[in-house]
PDB file of C-alpha atoms in Angstrom:
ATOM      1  CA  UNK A   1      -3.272 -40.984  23.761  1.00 92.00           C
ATOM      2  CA  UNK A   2      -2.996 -42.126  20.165  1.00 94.00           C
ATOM      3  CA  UNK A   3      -2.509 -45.636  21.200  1.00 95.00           C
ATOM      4  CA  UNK A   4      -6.110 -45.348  23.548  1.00 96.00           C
ATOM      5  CA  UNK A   5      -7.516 -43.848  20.277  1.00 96.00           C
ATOM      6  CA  UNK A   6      -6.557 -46.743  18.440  1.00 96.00           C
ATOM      7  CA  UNK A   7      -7.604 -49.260  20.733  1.00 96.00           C
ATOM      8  CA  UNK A   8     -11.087 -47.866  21.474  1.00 96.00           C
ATOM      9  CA  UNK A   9     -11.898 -47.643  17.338  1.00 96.00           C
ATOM     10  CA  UNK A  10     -10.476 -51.531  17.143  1.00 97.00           C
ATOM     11  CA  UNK A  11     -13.324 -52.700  20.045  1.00 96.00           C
ATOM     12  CA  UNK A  12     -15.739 -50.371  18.137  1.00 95.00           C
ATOM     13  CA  UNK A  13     -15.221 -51.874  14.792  1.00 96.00           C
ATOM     14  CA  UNK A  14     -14.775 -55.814  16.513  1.00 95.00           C
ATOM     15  CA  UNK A  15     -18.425 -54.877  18.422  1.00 94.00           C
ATOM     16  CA  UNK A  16     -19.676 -53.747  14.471  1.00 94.00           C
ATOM     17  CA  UNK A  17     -18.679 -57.029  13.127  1.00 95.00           C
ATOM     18  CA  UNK A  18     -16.279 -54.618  10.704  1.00 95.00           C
ATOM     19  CA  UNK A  19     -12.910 -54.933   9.710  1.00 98.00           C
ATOM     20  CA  UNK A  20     -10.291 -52.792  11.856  1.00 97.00           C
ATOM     21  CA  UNK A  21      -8.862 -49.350  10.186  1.00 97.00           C
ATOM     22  CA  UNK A  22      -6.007 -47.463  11.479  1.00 97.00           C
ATOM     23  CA  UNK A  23      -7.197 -44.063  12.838  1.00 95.00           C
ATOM     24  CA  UNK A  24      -5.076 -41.457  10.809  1.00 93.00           C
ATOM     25  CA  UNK A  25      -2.835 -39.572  12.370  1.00 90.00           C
ATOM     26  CA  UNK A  26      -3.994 -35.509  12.268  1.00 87.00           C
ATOM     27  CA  UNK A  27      -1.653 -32.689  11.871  1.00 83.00           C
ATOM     28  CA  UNK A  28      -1.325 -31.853  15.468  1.00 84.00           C
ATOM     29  CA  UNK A  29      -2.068 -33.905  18.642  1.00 86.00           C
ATOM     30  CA  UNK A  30      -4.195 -31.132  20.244  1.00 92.00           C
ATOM     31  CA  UNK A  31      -7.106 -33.314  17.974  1.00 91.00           C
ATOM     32  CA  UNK A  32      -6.448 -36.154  20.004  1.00 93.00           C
ATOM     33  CA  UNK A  33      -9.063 -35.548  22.394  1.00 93.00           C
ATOM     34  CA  UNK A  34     -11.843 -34.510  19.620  1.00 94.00           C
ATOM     35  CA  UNK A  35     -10.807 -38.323  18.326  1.00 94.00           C
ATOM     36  CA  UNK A  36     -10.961 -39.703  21.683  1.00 94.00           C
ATOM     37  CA  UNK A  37     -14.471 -38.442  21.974  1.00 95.00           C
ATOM     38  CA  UNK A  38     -15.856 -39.604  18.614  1.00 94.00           C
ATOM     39  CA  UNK A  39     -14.477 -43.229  19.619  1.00 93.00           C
ATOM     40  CA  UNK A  40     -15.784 -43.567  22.945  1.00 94.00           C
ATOM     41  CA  UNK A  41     -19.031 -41.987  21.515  1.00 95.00           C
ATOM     42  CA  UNK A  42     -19.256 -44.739  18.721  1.00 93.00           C
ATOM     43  CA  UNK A  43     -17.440 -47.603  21.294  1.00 94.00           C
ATOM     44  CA  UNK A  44     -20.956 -47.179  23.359  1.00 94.00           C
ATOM     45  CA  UNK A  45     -23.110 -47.119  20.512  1.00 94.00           C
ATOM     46  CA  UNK A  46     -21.892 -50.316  19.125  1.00 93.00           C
ATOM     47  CA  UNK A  47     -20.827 -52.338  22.116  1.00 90.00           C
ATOM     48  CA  UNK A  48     -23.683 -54.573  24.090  1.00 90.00           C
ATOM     49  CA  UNK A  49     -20.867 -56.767  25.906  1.00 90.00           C
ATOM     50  CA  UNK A  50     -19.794 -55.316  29.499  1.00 94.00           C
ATOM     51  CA  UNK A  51     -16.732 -56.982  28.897  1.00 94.00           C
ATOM     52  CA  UNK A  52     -16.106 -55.230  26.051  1.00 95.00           C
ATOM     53  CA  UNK A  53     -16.883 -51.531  27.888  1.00 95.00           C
ATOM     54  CA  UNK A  54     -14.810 -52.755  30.948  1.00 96.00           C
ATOM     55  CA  UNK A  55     -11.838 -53.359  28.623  1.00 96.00           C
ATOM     56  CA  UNK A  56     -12.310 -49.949  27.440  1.00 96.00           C
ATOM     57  CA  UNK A  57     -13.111 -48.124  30.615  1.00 96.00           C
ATOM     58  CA  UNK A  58      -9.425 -49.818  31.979  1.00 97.00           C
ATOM     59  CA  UNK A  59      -7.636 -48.627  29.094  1.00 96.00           C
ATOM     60  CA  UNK A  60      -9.059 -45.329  29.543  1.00 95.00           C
ATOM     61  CA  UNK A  61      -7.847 -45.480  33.289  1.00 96.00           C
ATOM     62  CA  UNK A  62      -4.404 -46.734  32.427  1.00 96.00           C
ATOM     63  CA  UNK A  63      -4.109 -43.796  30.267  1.00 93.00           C
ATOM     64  CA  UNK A  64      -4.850 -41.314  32.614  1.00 93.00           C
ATOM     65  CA  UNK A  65      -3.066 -42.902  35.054  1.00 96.00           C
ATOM     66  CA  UNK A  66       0.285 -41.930  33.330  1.00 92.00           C
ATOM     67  CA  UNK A  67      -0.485 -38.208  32.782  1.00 83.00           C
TER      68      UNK A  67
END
């Protein structure tokens, strides 16, 4: 879930022209999803390119694909 995390802040920050920043890691992983939703939330707001979402929207169903 991390990894997804990751991935969806790099697109955001590639779609915002901005360099990429490694998300930190919080004390426990039960704030993975709260992360998950602030990245997806910014992702849309900075992405214009459908390529771009459909890269996201696969890694999202790779992800949930495993659990």
């Amino acid at each position: 879930m991390y990894a997804l995390v990751q991935h969806l802040a790099d697109l955001a920050a590639d779609a915002e022209g901005r360099p990429r920043r490694e998300v930190p890691r919080l004390g426990h992983d039960v704030s993975l999803p709260d992360q998950l939703a602030v990245m997806a939330t910014d992702l849309l707001a900075a992405a214009d390119d459908p390529g771009t979402l459909a890269e996201a929207a696969e890694s999202v169903r790779e992800v949930a694909r495993r659990i």
